Structures are given as structure tokens and as C-alpha cells.
Short mmCIF file of C-alpha atoms and ligand atoms in Angstrom, two decimals:
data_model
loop_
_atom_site.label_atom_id
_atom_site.label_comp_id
_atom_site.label_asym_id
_atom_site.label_seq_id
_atom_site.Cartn_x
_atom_site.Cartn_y
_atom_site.Cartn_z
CA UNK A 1 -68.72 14.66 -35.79
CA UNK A 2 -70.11 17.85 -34.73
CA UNK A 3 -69.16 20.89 -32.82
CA UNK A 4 -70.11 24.00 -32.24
CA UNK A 5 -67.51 26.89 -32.38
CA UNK A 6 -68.74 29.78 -29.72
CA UNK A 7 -67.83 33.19 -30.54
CA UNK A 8 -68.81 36.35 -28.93
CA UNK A 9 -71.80 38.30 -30.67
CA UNK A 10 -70.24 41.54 -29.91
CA UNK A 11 -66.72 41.82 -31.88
CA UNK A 12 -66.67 41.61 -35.56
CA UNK A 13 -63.52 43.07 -36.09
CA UNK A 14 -61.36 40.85 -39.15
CA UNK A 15 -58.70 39.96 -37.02
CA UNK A 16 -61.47 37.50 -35.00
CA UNK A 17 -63.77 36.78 -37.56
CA UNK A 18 -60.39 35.58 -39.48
CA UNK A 19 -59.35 33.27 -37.28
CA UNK A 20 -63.30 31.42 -37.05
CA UNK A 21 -63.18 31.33 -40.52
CA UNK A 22 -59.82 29.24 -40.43
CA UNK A 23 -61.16 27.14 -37.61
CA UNK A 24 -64.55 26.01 -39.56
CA UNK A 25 -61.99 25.59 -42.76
CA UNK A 26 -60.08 23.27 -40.91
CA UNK A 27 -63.12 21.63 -39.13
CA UNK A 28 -64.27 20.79 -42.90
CA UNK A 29 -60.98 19.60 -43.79
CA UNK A 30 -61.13 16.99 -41.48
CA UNK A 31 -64.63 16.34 -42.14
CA UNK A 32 -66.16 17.88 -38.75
CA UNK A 33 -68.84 19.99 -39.08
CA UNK A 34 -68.16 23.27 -36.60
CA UNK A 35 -71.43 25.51 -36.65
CA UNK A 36 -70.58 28.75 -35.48
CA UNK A 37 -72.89 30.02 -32.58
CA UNK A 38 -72.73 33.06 -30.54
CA UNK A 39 -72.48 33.83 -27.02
CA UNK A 40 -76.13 35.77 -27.28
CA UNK A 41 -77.62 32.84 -29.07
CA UNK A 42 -76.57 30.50 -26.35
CA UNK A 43 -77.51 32.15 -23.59
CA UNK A 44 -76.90 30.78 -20.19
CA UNK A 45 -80.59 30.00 -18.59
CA UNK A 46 -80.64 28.45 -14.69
CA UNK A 47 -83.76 27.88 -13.19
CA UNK A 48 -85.04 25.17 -10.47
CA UNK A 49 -85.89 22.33 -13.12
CA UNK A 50 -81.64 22.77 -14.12
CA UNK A 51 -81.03 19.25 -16.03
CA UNK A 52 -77.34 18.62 -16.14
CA UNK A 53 -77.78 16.28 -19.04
CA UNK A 54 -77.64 17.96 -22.38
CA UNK A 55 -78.78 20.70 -23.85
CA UNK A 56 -81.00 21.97 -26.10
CA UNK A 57 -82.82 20.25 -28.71
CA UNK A 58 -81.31 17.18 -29.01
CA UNK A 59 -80.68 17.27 -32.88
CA UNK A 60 -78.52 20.28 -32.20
CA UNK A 61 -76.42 18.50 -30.02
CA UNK A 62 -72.63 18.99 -30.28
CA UNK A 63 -69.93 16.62 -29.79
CA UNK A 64 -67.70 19.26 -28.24
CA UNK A 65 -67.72 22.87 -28.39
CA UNK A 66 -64.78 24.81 -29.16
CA UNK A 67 -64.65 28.19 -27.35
CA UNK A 68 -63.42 31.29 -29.27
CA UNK A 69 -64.67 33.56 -26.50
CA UNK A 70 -63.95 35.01 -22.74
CA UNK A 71 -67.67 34.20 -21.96
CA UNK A 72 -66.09 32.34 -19.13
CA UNK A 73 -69.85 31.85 -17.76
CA UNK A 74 -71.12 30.12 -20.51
CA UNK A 75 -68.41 28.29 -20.46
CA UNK A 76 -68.59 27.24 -17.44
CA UNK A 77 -72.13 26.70 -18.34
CA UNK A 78 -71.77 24.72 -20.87
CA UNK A 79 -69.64 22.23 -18.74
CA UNK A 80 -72.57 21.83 -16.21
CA UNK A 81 -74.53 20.81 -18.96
CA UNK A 82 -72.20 17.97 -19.71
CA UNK A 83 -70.40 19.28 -22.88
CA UNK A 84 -66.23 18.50 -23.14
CA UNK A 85 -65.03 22.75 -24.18
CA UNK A 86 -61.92 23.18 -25.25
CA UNK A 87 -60.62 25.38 -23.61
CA UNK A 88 -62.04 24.82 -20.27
CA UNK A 89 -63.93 27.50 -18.58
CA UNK A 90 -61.12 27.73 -15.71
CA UNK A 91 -58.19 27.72 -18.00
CA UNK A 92 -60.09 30.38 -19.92
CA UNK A 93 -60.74 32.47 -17.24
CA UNK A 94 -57.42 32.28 -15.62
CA UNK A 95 -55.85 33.44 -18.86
CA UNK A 96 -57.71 36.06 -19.44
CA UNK A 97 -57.11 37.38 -15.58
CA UNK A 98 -52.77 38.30 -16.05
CA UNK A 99 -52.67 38.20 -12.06
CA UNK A 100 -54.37 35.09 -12.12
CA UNK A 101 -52.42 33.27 -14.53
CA UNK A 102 -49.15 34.60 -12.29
CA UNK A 103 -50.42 33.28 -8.92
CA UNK A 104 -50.78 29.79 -10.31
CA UNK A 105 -47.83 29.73 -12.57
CA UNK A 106 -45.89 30.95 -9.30
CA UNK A 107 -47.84 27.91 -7.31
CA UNK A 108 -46.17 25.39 -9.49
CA UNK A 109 -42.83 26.66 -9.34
CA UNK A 110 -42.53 28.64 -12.63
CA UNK A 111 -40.02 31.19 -12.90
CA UNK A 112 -41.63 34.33 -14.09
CA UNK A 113 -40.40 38.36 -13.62
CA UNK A 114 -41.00 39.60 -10.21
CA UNK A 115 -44.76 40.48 -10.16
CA UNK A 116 -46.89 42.48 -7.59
CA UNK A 117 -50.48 42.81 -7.88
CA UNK A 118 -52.20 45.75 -7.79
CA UNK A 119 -54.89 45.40 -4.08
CA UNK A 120 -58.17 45.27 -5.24
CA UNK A 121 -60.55 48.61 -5.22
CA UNK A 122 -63.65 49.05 -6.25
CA UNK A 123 -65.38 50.50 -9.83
CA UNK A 124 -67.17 53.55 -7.95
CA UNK A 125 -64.12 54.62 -6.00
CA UNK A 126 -61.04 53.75 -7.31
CA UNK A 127 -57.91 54.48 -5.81
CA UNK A 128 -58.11 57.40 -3.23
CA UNK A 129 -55.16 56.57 -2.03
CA UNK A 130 -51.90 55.75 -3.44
CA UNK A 131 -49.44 54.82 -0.57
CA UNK A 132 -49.07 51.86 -1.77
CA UNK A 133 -47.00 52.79 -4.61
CA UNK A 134 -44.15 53.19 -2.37
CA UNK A 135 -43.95 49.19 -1.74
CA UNK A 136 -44.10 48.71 -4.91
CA UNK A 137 -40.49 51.31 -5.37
CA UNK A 138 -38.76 49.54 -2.99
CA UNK A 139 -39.93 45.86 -4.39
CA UNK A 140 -39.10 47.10 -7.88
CA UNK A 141 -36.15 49.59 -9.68
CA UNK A 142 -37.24 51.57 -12.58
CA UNK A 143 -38.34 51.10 -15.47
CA UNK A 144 -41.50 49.58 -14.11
CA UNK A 145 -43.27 47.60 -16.22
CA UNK A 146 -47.58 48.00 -15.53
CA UNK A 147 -49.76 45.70 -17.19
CA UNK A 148 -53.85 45.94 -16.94
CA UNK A 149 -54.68 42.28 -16.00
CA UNK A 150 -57.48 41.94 -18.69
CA UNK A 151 -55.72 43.20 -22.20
CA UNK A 152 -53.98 42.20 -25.00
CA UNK A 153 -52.13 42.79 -28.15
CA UNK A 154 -49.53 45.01 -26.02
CA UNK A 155 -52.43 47.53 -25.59
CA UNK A 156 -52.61 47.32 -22.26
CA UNK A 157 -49.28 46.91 -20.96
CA UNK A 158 -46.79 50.04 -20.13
CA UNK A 159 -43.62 51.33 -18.92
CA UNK A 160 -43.10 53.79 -16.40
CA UNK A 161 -39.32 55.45 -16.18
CA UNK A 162 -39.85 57.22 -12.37
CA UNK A 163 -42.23 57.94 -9.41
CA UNK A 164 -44.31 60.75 -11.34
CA UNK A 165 -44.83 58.03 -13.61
CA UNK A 166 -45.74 55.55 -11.74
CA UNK A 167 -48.54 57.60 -9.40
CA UNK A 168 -49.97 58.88 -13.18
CA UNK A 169 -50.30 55.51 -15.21
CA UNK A 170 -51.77 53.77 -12.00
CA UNK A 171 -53.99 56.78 -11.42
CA UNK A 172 -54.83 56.82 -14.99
CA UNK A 173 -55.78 53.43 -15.02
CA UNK A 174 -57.87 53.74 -11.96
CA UNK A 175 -60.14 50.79 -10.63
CA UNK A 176 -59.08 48.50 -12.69
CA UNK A 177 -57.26 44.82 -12.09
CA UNK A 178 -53.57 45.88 -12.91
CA UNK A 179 -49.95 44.63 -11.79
CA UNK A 180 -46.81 45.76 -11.72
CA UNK A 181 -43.76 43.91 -12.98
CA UNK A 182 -40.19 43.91 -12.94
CA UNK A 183 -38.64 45.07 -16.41
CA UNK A 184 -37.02 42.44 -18.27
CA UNK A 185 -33.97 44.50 -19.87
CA UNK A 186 -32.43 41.44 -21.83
CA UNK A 187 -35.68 41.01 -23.55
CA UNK A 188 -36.28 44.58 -24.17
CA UNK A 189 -38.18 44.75 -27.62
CA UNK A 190 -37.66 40.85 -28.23
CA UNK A 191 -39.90 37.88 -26.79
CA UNK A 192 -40.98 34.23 -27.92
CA UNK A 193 -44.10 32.94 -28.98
CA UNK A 194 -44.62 29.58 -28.49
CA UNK A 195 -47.81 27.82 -30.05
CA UNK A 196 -48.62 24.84 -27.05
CA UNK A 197 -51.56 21.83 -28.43
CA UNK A 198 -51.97 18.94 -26.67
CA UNK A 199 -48.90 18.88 -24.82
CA UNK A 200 -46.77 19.35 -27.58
CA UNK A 201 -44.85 22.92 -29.18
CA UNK A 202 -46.73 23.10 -32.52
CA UNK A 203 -45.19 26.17 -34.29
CA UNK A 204 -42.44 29.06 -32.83
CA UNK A 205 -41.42 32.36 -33.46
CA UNK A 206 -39.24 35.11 -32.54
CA UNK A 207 -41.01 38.56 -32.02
CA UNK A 208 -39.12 41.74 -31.95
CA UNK A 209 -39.64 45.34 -31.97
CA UNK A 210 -37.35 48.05 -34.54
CA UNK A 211 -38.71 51.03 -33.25
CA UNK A 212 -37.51 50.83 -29.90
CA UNK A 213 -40.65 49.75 -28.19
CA UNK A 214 -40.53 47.45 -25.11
CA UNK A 215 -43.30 45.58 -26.43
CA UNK A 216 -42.76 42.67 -29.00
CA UNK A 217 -46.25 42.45 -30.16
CA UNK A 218 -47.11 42.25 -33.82
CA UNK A 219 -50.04 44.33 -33.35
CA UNK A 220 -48.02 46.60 -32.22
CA UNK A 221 -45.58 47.11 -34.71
CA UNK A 222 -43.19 44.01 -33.80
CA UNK A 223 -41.17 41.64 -36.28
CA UNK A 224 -41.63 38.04 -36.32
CA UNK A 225 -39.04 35.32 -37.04
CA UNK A 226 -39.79 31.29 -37.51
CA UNK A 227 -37.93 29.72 -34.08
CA UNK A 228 -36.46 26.74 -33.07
CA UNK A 229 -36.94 26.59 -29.24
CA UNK A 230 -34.75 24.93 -26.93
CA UNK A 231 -35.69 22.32 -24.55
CA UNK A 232 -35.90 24.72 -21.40
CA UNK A 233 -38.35 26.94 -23.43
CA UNK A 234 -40.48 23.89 -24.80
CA UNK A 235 -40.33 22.64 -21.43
CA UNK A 236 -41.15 25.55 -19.97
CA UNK A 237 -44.58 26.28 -22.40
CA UNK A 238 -45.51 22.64 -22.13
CA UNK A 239 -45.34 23.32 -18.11
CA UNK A 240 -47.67 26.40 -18.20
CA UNK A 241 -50.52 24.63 -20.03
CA UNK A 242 -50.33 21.55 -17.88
CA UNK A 243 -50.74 23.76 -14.59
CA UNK A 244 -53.13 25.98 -16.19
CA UNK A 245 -55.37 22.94 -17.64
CA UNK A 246 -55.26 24.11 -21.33
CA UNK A 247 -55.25 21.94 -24.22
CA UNK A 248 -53.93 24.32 -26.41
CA UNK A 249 -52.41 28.44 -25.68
CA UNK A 250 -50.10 31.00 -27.12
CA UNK A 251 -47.18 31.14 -24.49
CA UNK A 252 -45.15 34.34 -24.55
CA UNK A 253 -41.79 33.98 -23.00
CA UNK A 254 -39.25 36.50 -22.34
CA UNK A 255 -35.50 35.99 -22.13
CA UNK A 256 -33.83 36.30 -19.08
CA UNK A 257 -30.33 37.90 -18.15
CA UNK A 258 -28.61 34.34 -18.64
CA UNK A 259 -31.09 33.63 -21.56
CA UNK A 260 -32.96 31.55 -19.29
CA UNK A 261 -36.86 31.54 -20.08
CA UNK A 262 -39.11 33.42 -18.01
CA UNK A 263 -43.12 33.23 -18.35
CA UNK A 264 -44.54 36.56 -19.68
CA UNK A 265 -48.21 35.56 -20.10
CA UNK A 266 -50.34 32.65 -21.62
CA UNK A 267 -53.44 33.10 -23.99
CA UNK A 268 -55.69 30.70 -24.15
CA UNK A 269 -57.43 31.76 -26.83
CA UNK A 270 -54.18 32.92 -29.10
CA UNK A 271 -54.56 34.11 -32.47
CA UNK A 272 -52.34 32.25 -35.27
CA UNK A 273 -52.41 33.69 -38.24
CA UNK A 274 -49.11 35.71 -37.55
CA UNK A 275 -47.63 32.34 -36.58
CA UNK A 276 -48.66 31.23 -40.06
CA UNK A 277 -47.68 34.01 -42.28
CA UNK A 278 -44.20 34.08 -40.30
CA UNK A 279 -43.71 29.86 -40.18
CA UNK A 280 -46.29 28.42 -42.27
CA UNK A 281 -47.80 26.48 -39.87
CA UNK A 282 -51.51 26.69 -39.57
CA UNK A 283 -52.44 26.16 -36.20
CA UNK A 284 -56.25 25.77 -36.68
CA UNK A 285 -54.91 22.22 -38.39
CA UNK A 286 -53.54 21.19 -34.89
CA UNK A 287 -56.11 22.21 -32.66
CA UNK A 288 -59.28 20.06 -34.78
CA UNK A 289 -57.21 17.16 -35.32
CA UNK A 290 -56.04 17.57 -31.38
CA UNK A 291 -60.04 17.70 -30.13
CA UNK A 292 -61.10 14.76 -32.89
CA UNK A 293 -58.32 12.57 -30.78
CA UNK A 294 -59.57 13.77 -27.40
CA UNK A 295 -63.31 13.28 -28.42
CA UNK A 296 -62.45 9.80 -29.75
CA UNK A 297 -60.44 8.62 -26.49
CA UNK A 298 -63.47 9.81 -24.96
CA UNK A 299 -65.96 8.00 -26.99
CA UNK A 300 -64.25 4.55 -26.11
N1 LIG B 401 -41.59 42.23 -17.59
C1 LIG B 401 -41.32 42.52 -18.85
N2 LIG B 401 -40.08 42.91 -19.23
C2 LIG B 401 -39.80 43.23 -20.53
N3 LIG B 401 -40.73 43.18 -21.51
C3 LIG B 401 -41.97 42.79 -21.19
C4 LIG B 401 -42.35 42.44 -19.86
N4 LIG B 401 -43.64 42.09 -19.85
C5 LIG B 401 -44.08 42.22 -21.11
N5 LIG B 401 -43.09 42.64 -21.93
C6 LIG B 401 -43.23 42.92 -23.38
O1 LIG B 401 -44.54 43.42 -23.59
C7 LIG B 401 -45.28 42.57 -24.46
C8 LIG B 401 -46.74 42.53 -24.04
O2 LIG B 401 -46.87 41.94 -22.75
P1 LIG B 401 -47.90 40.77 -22.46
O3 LIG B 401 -47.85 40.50 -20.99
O4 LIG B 401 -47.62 39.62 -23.35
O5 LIG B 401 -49.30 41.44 -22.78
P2 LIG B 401 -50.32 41.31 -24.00
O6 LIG B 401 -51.43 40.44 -23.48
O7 LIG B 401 -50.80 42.67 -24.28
O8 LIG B 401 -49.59 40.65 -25.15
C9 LIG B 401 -44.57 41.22 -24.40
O9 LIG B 401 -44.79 40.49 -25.58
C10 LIG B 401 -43.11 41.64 -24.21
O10 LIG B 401 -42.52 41.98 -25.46
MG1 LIG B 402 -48.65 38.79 -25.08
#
């Protein structure tokens, strides 16, 4: 079996050309060859002759491509062409889009903190007016918690303590996609990871802060602990990825005030190797043996 593992051409950082290098190791373990191809060598070419049949040149063929990337065109590309990527375009690009992922978590029913998206402006002008900022007081006490809708690793997610605050961060930010969000105070500094393939919880851990950061994130300074979830909290991560259409995804879940699980965001494209030095589980493992039994179902 073959597959091709698309990356994005751009980032060479270690932390993502880590994690292809476990995915390709595990691909070989299990005897798949996964050829590693970027998203500027597949480039995404429409034109009137468009053949929705496979790509290429034929030998080249994959059986399934495994998307490392937020190329969510290609993706989506990719599908046309009649290729089975895991993850799928949609789930990928609702993932990647915090807002997103809120609105359709909230359509099926999924408690999450209260959330209120930024409206929409545009690149060239911004926000020349911040009125509504004063909705968003009323809707919300402080501390307010502002996330950017595309970021990750904690980076992009902040806490505002009062008014001045809030006007500078959003201003700060300027045009782009952000929300604001009700601060969780019995998860201050402490969250849950929880590694979803295939419908099933594949590896847990506990992730909190010592320095007195909000944030959890190991990137950004956080402690991890292995985790035994409770049913609510499988049941809750198992949920997500069925509404969101992803066959695998990090799930970050906060604790509420009555410890009851509330959705903080969903990655589709989740680095593991924390989850492996903390539990020992390598997640790569899952996710090729997951797609060899999807492919095969497929075949028959
Ligand atoms: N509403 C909230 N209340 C309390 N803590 C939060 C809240 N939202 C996020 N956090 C903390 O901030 C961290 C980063 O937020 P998250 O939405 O997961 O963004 P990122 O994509 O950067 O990881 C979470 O892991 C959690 O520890
Ligand atoms: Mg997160």
C-alpha cells in the first residue's frame, strides 16, 4: 500500500518535520510506503479538461493521502480528484478556523464556554470602530479570555483583566478572525488532552501550568501528566470528531465549575510527541494502522 504524506513546503521547523518523520516510521512499520510530498509539489491545477478520476501519472498513484498540512485547498483538491485524505478537507478547515469549530460544536449540542465571535472586518481597514466591545462586557465578566481564530500552541490566545484591556488586545490584533470567550476559572492553568482515532480515545493527559499562566500548553511552559478520562470526557472527545467529520484530532477540554467537561478547541492535525514522552503512547502507530483498516473496508 501506498500513500502519500502532504506537508507544507514552507515550515521546516523540528517540531513538524518530527512528527513526519514518526509518521513515515510508522508507515514502514506496518509495511506502507508514505512518500512525503509537499504542498508546492502538488500544486492544485483546474482548467476546462478537469478529469475527476485520478491524478497524476498513474504509477505515482496513492492509495490515500495523509494530510499534515492546512492547505485546505489542496485538500479539497485532492478529494475532487477522487483520493480518500485523512483528514478531510472540511474537518481540516473547520479546525483550523476556532470560530468555526465553535459554531458547529454548538450546532450539535456541545457544551463549550460562552463564546462570541468577533464581526468580520476587512484586511485594509480593520476595526475603526470599537462599539462593539461593549456587547461583548455585558455578555461576558472579566477576565476575558481572546483567542485569534487561526493559532496555536497558546500563542495566540490571551487574557484581558478590564475594559482598557479589552479595546487594546482587540485593537492590537486588528483585522484579524478573533473571539472572545468566557474565562474558565476552575480550569485556570490546567486542561485535558485527549488523543481521538477512529472513534476511539487513544492516549490522555493532564496539562498544567506552574507559573501561573492561564494557558496549559506545553509549548508554553505547561506540565503534562498520563490521564485516565472519564466517560463524560471520552464521550465528550469522541462527540467532537463525529460532528466535525475527523478520523483522528487532539481534543482539548477544560474543566468546568462542577468538573463537568467543556470543549476548548479540536486540532485536527495535533502533534503527539508530548503525548508520547508524557504516556508512551505513540500516536503515529494508531493513526496508519486506523487508515490501513479504512482503506481496506474500502477496497472490499
Ligand atoms: N475559556 C477558557 N478558560 C480558561 N482557560 C482557557 C480557555 N480557553 C483556553 N484556555 C487555556 O488556554 C489554552 C490554549 O487555548 P486553545 O483554545 O487550546 O488554543 P491553542 O490552539 O493555542 O492551543 C488551553 O489549553 C487552556 O489551558
Ligand atoms: Mg489547544
Amino acid at each position: 500500500m501506498k500513500g502519500w504524506l502532504i506537508t507544507n513546503a514552507f515550515l521546516h521547523t523540528h517540531k513538524f518535520t518530527e512528527i513526519h518523520l514518526w509518521l513515515t516510521e510508522a508507515a514502514k512499520k506496518v509495511g506502507v510506503e508514505l512518500i512525503v510530498k509537499t504542498n508546492a509539489e502538488v500544486l492544485v491545477k483546474l482548467d476546462s479538461d478537469f478529469n475527476t478520476v485520478k491524478e497524476v501519472n498513474s504509477d505515482d498513484n496513492p492509495d490515500f493521502v495523509l494530510f499534515w498540512d492546512k492547505d485546505v485547498r489542496l485538500a479539497q483538491y485532492l478529494e475532487m480528484k477522487g483520493f480518500r485524505v485523512f483528514n478531510s478537507s472540511k474537518g481540516i478547515a473547520v479546525c483550523d478556523d476556532k470560530s468555526l469549530t465553535h459554531l458547529y460544536l454548538q450546532g450539535a449540542g456541545i457544551v463549550m464556554p460562552k463564546t462570541i465571535v468577533a464581526p468580520m472586518t476587512f484586511t485594509n481597514i480593520g476595526y475603526n470602530n470599537l462599539d462593539f466591545l461593549s456587547q461583548i462586557e455585558k455578555e461576558l465578566s472579566f477576565p476575558i479570555v481572546i483567542k485569534e481564530c487561526f493559532g496555536s500552541f497558546g500563542q495566540q490566545v490571551y487574557l484581558v483583566a478590564n475594559k482598557q484591556e479589552l479595546r487594546t488586545k482587540t485593537a492590537e490584533i486588528g483585522a484579524k478572525p478573533m473571539l472572545f470567550q468566557e474565562f474558565i476559572p476552575s480550569s485556570k492553568g490546567k486542561d485535558l488532552r485527549l488523543q481521538v482515532v477512529g472513534n476511539q480515545v487513544v492516549a490522555a493527559m493532564y496539562r498544567y501550568s506552574e507559573d501561573g499562566d492561564f494557558r496549559a500548553n506545553i509549548t508554553n511552559g505547561g506540565k503534562m501528566k498520563p490521564y485516565e478520562p472519564n466517560q463524560k470526557q471520552i464521550d465528550l472527545a469522541i462527540k467532537c470528531c463525529k460532528v466535525l467529520g475527523l478520523d483522528f484530532a487532539g481534543v482539548d477540554i477544560l474543566f468546568g465549575k462542577n468538573m463537568e467537561p467543556l470543549v476548548c478547541e479540536v486540532n485536527s492535525n495535533a502533534h503527539f510527541k508530548n503525548i508520547y514522552d508524557c504516556t508512551g503512547i505513540n500516536v503515529a502507530d494508531s493513526i496508519l494502522a486506523y487508515i490501513i483498516k479504512r482503506i481496506c473496508i474500502g477496497c472490499k
